[in-house]
PDB file of C-alpha atoms and ligand atoms in Angstrom:
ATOM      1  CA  UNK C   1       0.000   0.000   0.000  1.00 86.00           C
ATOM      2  CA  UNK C   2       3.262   2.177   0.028  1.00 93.00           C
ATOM      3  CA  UNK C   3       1.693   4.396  -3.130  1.00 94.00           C
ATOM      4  CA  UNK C   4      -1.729   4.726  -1.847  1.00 92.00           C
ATOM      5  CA  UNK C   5      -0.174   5.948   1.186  1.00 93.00           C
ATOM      6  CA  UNK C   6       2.269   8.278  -0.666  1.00 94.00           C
ATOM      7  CA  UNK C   7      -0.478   9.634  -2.590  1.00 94.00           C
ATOM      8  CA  UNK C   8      -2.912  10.548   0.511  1.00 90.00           C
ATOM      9  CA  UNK C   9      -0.223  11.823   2.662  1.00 92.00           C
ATOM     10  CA  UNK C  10       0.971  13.903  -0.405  1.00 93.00           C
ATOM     11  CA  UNK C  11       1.143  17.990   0.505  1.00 92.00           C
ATOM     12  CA  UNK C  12      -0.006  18.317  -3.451  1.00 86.00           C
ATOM     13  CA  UNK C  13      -3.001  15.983  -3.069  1.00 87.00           C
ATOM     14  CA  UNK C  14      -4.043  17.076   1.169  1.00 91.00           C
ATOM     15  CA  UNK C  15      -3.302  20.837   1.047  1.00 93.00           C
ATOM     16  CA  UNK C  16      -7.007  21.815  -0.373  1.00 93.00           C
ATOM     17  CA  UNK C  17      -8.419  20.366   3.444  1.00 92.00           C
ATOM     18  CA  UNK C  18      -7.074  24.000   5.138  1.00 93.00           C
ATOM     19  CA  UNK C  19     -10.059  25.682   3.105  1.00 92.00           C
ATOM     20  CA  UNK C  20     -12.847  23.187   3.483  1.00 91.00           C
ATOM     21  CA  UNK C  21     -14.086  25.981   6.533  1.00 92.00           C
ATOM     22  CA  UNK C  22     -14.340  28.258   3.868  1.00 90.00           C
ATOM     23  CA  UNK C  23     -15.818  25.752   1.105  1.00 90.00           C
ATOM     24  CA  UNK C  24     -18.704  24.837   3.847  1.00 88.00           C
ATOM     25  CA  UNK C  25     -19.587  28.775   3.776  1.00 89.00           C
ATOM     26  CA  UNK C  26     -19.160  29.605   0.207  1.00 84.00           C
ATOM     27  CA  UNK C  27     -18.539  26.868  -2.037  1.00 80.00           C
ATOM     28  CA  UNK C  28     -20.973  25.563  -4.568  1.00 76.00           C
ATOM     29  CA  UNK C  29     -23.178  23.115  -4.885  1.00 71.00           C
ATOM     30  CA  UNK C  30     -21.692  20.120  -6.752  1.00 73.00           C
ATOM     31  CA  UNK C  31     -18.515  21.710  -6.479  1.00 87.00           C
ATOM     32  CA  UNK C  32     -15.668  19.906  -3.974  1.00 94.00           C
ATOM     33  CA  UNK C  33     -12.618  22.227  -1.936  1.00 94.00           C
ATOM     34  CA  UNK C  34     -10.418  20.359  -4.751  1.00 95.00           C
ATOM     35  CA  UNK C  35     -12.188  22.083  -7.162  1.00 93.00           C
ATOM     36  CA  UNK C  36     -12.145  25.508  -5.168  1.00 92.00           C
ATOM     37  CA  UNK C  37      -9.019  25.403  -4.222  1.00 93.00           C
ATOM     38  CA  UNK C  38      -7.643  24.876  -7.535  1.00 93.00           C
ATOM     39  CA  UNK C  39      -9.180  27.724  -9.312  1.00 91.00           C
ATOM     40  CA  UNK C  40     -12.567  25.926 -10.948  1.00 92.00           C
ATOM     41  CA  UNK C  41     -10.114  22.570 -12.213  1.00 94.00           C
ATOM     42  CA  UNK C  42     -11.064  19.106 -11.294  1.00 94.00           C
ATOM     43  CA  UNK C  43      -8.445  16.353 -10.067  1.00 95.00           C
ATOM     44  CA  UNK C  44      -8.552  14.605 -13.502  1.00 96.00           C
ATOM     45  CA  UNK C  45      -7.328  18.169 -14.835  1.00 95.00           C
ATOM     46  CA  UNK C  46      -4.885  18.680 -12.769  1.00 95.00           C
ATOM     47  CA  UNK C  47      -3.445  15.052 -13.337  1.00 95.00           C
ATOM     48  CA  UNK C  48      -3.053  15.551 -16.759  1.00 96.00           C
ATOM     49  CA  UNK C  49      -1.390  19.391 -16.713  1.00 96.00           C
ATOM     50  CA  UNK C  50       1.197  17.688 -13.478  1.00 95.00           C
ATOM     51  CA  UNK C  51       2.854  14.575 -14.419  1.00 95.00           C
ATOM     52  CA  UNK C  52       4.116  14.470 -11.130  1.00 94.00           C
ATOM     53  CA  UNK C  53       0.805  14.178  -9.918  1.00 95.00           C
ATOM     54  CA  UNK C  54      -0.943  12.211 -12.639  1.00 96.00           C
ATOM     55  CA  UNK C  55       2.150   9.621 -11.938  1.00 95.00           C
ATOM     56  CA  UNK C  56       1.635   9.390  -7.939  1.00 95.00           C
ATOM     57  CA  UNK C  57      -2.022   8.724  -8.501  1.00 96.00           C
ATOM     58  CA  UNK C  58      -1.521   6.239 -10.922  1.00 96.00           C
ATOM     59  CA  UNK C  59       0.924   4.625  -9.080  1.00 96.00           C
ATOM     60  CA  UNK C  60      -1.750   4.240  -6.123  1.00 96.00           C
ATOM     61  CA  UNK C  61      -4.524   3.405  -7.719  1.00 95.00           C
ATOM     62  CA  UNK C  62      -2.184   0.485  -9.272  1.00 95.00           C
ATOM     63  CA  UNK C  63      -1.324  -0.433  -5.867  1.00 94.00           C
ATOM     64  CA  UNK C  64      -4.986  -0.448  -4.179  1.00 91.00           C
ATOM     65  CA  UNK C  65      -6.032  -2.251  -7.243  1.00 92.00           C
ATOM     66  CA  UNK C  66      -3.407  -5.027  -7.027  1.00 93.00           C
ATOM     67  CA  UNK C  67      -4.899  -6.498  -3.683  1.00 90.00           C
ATOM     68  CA  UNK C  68      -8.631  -5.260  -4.641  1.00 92.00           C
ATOM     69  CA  UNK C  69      -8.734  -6.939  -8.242  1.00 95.00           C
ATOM     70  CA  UNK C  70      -6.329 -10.127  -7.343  1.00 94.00           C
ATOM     71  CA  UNK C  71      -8.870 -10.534  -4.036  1.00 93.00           C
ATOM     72  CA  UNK C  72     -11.855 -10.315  -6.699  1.00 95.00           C
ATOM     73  CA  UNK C  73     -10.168 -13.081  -9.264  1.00 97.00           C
ATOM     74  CA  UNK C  74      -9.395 -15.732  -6.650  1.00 95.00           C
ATOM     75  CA  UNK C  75     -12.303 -15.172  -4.609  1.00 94.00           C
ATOM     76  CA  UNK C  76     -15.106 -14.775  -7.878  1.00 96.00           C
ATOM     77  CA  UNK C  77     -13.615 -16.514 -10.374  1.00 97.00           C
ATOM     78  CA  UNK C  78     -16.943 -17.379 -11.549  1.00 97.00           C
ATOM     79  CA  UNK C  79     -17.865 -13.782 -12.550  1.00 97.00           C
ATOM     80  CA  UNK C  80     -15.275 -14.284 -15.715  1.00 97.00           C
ATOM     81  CA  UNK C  81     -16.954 -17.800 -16.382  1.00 94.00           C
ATOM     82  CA  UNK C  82     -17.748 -17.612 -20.413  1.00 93.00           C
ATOM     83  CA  UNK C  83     -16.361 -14.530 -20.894  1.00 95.00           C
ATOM     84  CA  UNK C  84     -14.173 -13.783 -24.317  1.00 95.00           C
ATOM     85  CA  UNK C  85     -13.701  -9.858 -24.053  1.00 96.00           C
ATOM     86  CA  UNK C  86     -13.512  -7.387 -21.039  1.00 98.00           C
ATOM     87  CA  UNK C  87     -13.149  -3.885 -21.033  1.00 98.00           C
ATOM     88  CA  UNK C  88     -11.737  -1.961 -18.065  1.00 98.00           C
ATOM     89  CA  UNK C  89     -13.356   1.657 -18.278  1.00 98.00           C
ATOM     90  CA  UNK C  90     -11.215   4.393 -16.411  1.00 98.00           C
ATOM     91  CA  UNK C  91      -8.920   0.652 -15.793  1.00 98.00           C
ATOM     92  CA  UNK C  92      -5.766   3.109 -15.550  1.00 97.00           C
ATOM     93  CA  UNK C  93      -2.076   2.166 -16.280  1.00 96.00           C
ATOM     94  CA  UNK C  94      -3.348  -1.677 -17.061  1.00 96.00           C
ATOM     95  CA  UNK C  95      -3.129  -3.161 -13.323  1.00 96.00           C
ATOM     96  CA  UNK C  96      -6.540  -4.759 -13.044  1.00 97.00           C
ATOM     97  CA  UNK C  97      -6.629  -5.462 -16.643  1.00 97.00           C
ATOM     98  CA  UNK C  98      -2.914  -7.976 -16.238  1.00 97.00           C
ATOM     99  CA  UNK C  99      -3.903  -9.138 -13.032  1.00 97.00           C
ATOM    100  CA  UNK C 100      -7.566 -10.749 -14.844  1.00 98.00           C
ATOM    101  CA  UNK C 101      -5.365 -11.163 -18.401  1.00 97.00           C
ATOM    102  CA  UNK C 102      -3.201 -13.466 -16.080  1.00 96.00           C
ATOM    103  CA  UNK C 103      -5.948 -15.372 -14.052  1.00 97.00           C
ATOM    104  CA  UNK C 104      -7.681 -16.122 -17.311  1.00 97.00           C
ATOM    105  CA  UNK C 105      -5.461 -16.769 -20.651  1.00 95.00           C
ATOM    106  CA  UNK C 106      -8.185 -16.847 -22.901  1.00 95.00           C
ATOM    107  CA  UNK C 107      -9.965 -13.385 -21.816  1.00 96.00           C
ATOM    108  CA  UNK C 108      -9.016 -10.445 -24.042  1.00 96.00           C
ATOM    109  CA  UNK C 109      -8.680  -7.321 -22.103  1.00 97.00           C
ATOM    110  CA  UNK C 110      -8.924  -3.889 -23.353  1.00 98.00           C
ATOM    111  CA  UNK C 111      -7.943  -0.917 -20.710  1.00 98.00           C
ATOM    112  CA  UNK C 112      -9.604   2.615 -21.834  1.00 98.00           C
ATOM    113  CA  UNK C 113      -8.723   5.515 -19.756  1.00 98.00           C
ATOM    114  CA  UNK C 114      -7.760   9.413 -21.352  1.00 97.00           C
ATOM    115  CA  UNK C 115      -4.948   9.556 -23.454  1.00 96.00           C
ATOM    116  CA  UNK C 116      -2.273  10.550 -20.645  1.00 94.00           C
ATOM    117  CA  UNK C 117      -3.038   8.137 -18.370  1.00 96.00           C
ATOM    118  CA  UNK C 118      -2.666   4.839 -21.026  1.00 96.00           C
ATOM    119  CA  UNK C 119       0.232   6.399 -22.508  1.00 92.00           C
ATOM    120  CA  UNK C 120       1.834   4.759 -19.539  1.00 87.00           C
ATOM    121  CA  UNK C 121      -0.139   1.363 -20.172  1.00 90.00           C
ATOM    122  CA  UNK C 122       1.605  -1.094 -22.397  1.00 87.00           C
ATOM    123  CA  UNK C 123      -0.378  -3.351 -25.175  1.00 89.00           C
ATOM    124  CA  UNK C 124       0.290  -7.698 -24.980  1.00 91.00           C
ATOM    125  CA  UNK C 125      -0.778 -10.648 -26.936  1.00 88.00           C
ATOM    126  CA  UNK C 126      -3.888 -10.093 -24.249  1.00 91.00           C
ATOM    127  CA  UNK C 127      -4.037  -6.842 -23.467  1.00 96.00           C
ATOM    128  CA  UNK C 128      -5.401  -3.503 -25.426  1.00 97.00           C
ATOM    129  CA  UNK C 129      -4.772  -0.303 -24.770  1.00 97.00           C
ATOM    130  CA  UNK C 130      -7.324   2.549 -25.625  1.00 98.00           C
ATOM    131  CA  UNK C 131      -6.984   6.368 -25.320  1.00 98.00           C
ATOM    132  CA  UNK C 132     -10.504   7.578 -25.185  1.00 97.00           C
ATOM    133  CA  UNK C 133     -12.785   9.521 -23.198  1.00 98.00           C
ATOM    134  CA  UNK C 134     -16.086   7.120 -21.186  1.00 98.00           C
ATOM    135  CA  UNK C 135     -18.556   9.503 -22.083  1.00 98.00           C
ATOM    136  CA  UNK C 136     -18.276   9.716 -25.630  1.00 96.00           C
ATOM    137  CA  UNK C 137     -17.773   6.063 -26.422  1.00 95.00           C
ATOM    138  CA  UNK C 138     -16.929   2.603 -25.133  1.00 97.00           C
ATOM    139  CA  UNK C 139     -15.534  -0.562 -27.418  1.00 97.00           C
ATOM    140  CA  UNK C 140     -18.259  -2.932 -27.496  1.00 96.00           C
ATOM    141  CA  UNK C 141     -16.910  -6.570 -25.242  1.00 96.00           C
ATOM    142  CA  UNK C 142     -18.860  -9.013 -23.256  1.00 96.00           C
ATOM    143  CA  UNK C 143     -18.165  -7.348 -19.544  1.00 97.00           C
ATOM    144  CA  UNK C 144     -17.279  -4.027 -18.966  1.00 98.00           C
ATOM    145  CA  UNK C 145     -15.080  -3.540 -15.318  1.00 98.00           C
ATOM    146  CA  UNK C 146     -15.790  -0.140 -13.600  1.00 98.00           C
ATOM    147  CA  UNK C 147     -13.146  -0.059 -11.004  1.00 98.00           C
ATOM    148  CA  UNK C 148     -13.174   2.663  -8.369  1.00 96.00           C
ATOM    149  CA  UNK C 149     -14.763   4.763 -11.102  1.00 98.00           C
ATOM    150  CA  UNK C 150     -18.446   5.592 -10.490  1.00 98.00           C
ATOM    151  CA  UNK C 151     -17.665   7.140  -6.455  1.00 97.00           C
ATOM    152  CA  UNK C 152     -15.701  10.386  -8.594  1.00 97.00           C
ATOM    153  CA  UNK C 153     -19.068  11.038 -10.323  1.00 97.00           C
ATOM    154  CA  UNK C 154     -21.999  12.396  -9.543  1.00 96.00           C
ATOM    155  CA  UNK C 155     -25.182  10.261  -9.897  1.00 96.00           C
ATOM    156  CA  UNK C 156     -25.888  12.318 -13.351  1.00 96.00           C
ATOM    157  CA  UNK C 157     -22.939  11.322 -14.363  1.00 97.00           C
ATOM    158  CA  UNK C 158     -22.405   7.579 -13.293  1.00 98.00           C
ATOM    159  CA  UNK C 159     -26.150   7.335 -15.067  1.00 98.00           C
ATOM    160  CA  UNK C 160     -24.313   8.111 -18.158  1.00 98.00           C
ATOM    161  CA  UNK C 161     -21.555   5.857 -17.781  1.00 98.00           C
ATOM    162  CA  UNK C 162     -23.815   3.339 -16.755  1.00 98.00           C
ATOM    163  CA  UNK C 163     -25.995   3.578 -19.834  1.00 97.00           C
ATOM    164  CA  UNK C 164     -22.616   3.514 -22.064  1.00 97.00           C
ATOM    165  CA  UNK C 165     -21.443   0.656 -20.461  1.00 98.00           C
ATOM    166  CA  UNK C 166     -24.823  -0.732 -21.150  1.00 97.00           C
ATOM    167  CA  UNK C 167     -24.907  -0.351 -25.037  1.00 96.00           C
ATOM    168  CA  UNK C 168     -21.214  -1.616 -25.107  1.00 96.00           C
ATOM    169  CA  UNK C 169     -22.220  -5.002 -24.067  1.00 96.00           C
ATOM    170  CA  UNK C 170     -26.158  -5.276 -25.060  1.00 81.00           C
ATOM    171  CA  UNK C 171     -25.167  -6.428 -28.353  1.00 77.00           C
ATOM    172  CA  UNK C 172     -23.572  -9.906 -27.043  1.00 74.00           C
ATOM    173  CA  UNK C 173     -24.665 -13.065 -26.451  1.00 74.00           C
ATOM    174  CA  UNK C 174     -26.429 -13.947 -23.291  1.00 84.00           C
ATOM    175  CA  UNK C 175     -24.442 -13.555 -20.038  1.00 91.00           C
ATOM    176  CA  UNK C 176     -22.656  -9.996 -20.927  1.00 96.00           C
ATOM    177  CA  UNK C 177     -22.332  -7.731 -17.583  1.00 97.00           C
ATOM    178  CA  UNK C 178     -21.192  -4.829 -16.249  1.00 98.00           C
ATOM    179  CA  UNK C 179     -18.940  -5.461 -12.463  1.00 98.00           C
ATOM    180  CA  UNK C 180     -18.716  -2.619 -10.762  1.00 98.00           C
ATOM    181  CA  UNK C 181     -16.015  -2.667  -7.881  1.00 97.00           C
ATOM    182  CA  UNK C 182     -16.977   0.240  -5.330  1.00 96.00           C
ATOM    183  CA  UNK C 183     -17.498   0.487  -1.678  1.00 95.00           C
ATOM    184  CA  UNK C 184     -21.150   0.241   0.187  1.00 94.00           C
ATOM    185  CA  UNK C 185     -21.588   1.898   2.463  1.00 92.00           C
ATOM    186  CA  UNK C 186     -23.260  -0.004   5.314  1.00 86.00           C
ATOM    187  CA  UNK C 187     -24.110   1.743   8.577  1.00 81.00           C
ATOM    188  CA  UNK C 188     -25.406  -1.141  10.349  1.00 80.00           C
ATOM    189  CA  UNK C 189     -22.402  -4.010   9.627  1.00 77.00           C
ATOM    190  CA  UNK C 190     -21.605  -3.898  13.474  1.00 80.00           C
ATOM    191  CA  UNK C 191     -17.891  -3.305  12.614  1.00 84.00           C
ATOM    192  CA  UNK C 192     -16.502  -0.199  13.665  1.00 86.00           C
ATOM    193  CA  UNK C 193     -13.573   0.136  11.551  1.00 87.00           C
ATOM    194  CA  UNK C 194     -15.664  -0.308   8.483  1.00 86.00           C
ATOM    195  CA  UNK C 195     -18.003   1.981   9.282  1.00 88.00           C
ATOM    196  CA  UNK C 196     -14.647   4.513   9.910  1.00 90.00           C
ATOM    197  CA  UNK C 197     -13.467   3.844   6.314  1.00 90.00           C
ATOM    198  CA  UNK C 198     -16.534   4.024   4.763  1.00 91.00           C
ATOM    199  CA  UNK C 199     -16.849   7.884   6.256  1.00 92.00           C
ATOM    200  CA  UNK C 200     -12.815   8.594   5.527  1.00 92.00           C
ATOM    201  CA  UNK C 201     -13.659   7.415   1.962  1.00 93.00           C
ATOM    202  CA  UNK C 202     -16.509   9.665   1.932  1.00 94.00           C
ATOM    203  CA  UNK C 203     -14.877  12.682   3.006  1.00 93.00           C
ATOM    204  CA  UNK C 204     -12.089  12.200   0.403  1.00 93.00           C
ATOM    205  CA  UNK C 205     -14.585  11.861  -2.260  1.00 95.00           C
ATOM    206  CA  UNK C 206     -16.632  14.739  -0.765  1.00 93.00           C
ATOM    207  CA  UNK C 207     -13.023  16.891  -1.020  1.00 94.00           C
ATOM    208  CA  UNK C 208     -11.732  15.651  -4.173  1.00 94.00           C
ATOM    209  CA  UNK C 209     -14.739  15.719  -6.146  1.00 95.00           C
ATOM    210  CA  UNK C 210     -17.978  16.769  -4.620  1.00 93.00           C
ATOM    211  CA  UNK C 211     -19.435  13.493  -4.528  1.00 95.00           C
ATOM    212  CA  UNK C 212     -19.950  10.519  -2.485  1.00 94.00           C
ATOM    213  CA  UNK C 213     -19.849   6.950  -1.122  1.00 96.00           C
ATOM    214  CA  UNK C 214     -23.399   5.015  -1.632  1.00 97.00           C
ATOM    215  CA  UNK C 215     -25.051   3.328   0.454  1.00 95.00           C
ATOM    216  CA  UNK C 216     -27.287   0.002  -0.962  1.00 95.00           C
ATOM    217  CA  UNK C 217     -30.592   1.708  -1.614  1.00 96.00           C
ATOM    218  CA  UNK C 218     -28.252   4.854  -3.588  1.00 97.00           C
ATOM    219  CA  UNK C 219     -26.480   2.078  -5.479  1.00 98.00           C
ATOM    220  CA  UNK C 220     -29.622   0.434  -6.296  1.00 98.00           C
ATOM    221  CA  UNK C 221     -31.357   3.825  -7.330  1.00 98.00           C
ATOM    222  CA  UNK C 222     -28.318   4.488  -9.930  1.00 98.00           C
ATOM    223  CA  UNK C 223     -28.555   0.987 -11.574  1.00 98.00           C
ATOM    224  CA  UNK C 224     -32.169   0.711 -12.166  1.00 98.00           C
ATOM    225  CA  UNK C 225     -31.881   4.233 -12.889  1.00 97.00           C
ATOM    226  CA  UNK C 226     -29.721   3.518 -15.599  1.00 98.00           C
ATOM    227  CA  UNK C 227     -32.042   0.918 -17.120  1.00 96.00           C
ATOM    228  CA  UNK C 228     -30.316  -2.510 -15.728  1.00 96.00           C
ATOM    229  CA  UNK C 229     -32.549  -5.410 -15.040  1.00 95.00           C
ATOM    230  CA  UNK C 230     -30.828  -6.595 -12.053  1.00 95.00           C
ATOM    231  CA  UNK C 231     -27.554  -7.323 -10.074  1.00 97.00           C
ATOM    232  CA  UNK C 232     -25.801  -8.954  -7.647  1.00 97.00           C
ATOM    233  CA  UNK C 233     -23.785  -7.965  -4.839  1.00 96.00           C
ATOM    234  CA  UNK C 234     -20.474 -10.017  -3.456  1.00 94.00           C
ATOM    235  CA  UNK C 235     -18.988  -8.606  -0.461  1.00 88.00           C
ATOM    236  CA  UNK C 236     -14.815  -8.281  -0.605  1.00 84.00           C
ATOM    237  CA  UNK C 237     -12.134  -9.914   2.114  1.00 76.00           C
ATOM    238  CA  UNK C 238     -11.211  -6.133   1.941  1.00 67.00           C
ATOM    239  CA  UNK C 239     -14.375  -5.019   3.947  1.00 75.00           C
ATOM    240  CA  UNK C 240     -16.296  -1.995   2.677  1.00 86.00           C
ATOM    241  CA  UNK C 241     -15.379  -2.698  -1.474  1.00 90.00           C
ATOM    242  CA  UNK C 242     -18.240  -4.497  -3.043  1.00 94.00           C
ATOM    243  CA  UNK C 243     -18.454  -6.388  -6.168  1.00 96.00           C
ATOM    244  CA  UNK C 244     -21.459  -5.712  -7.727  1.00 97.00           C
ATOM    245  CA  UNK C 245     -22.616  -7.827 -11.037  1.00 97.00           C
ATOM    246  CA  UNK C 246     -24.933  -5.693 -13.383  1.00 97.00           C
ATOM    247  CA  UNK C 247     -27.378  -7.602 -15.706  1.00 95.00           C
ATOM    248  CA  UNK C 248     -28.642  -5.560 -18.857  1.00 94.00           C
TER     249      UNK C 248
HETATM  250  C1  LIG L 301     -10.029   6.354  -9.266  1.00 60.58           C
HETATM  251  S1  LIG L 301      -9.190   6.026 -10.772  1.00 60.58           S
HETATM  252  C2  LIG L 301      -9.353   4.275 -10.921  1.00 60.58           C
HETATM  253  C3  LIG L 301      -8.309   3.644 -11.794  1.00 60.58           C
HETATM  254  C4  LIG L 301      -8.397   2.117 -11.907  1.00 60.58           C
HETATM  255  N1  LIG L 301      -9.708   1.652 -12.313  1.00 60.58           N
HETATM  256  C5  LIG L 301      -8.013   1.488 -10.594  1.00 60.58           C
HETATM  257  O1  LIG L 301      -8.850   1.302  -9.717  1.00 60.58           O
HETATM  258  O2  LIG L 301      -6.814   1.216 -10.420  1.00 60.58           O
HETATM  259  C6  LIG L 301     -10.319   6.640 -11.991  1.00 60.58           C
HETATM  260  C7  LIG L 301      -9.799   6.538 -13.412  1.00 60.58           C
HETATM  261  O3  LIG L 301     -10.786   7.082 -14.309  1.00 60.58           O
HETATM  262  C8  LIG L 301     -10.086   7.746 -15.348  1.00 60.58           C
HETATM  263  N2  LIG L 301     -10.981   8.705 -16.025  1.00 60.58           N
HETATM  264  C9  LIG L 301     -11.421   9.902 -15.569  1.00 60.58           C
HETATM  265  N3  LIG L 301     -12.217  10.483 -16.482  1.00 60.58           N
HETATM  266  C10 LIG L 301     -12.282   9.615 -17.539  1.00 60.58           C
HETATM  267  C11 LIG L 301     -12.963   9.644 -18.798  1.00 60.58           C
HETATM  268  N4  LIG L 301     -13.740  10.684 -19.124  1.00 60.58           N
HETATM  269  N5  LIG L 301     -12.819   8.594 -19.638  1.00 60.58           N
HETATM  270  C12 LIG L 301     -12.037   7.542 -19.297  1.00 60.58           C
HETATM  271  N6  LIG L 301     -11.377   7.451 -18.114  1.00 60.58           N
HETATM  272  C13 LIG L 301     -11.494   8.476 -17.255  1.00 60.58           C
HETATM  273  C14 LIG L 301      -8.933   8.418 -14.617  1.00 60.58           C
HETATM  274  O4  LIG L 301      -7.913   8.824 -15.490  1.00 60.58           O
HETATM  275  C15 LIG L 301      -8.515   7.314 -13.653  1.00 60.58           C
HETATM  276  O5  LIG L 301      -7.534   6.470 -14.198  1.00 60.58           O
END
């Protein structure tokens, strides 16, 4: 966890928190003290203008993603069952995307993220590399993998993702899925330090970007909301992430 940890203890990344008095009295609505602080830019921004930045970010989310997605492929291996083609949206320098590429020889992975971030990403016999933007489009594959994506977006937002991710796969053969890998918030799960986590992991989100961490019922809203027909949850050995399996 050394990067994660370099990352959140990072003056460039923690400095914004001295003016979140002053974003509670003035800022806007939908806005974050990231956003204030850094004169109307969002993180993503900011990560692309400051490689040094961009680079310790990547770096972490690589690092949080190696236990998160190798937890996910040895404990759900059943998820991948039947699958030829998965695309990791907003899948970063290729992490996730190796560790499933590994764990399943015959999957073809493809990693889209913007054009800075995959520059760093390398291409294999099993692995594609993409420099696009989710919004506007997403190549078509029998699962999509949102990983840590949908808590930096607001639920207009993640409702457009969603529905992207939905055409990208509606077009295959029975069994095509979206697996979302996000925390749930749970206020009732009778373990303290969870509960703790869950509310850091809100604040940061609440700071960084001006949204949130979900709770069930939210998550449930935004999925329906986006036109699935149903999903299933799997709780994580990593406590508050969630796997959760979207049906079209
Ligand atoms: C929190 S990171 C998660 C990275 C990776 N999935 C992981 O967990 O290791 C969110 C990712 O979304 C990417 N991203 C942000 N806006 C995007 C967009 N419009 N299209 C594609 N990717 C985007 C960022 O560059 C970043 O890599």
């Amino acid at each position: 966890m050394g990067a994660f940890v370099r990352f959140c203890t990072a003056l460039a990344v923690t400095k914004h928190l001295c003016v979140m008095s002053e974003w509670f009295k003035n800022g806007d609505d939908g806005s974050s003290v990231y956003i204030m602080d850094n004169d109307g830019k969002k993180f993503f921004d900011i990560a692309r203008e400051k490689p040094e930045i961009g680079n310790l970010f990547n770096e972490a989310m690589a690092s949080h993603s190696k236990q998160k997605i190798g937890d996910l492929v040895t404990s759900y291996p059943h998820i991948f069952d039947g699958l030829n083609s998965l695309v990791d949206v907003g899948g970063g320098t290729g992490t996730a995307a190796k560790i499933i590429a590994d764990a399943f020889p015959s999957l073809r992975c493809t990693v889209l993220d913007l054009p800075h971030v995959v520059e760093k990403a390398s291409e294999s016999n099993s692995i594609n590399v993409v420099a696009g933007d989710m919004f506007e489009k997403i190549p078509s594959a029998d699962a999509i993998l949102l990983n840590n994506v949908l808590h930096d977006w607001h639920g207009e937002d993640c409702v457009r993702i969603l529905k992207r991710c939905k055409d990208a796969i509606e077009p295959r053969k029975d069994g095509s899925k979206v697996i979302v890998v996000d925390i749930i918030q749970d206020f009732e799960n009778n373990n303290p330090k969870a509960t703790e986590t869950g509310f850091l992991f809100d604040i940061l989100m609440m700071t960084s970007h001006g949204t949130k961490e979900r709770t069930k019922q939210e998550w449930h809203d935004l999925i329906i909301g986006a036109g699935y027909s149903g999903y299933t949850i799997y709780p994580t050995r990593l406590g508050i992430d969630c796997v959760m399996e979207l049906y079209p």
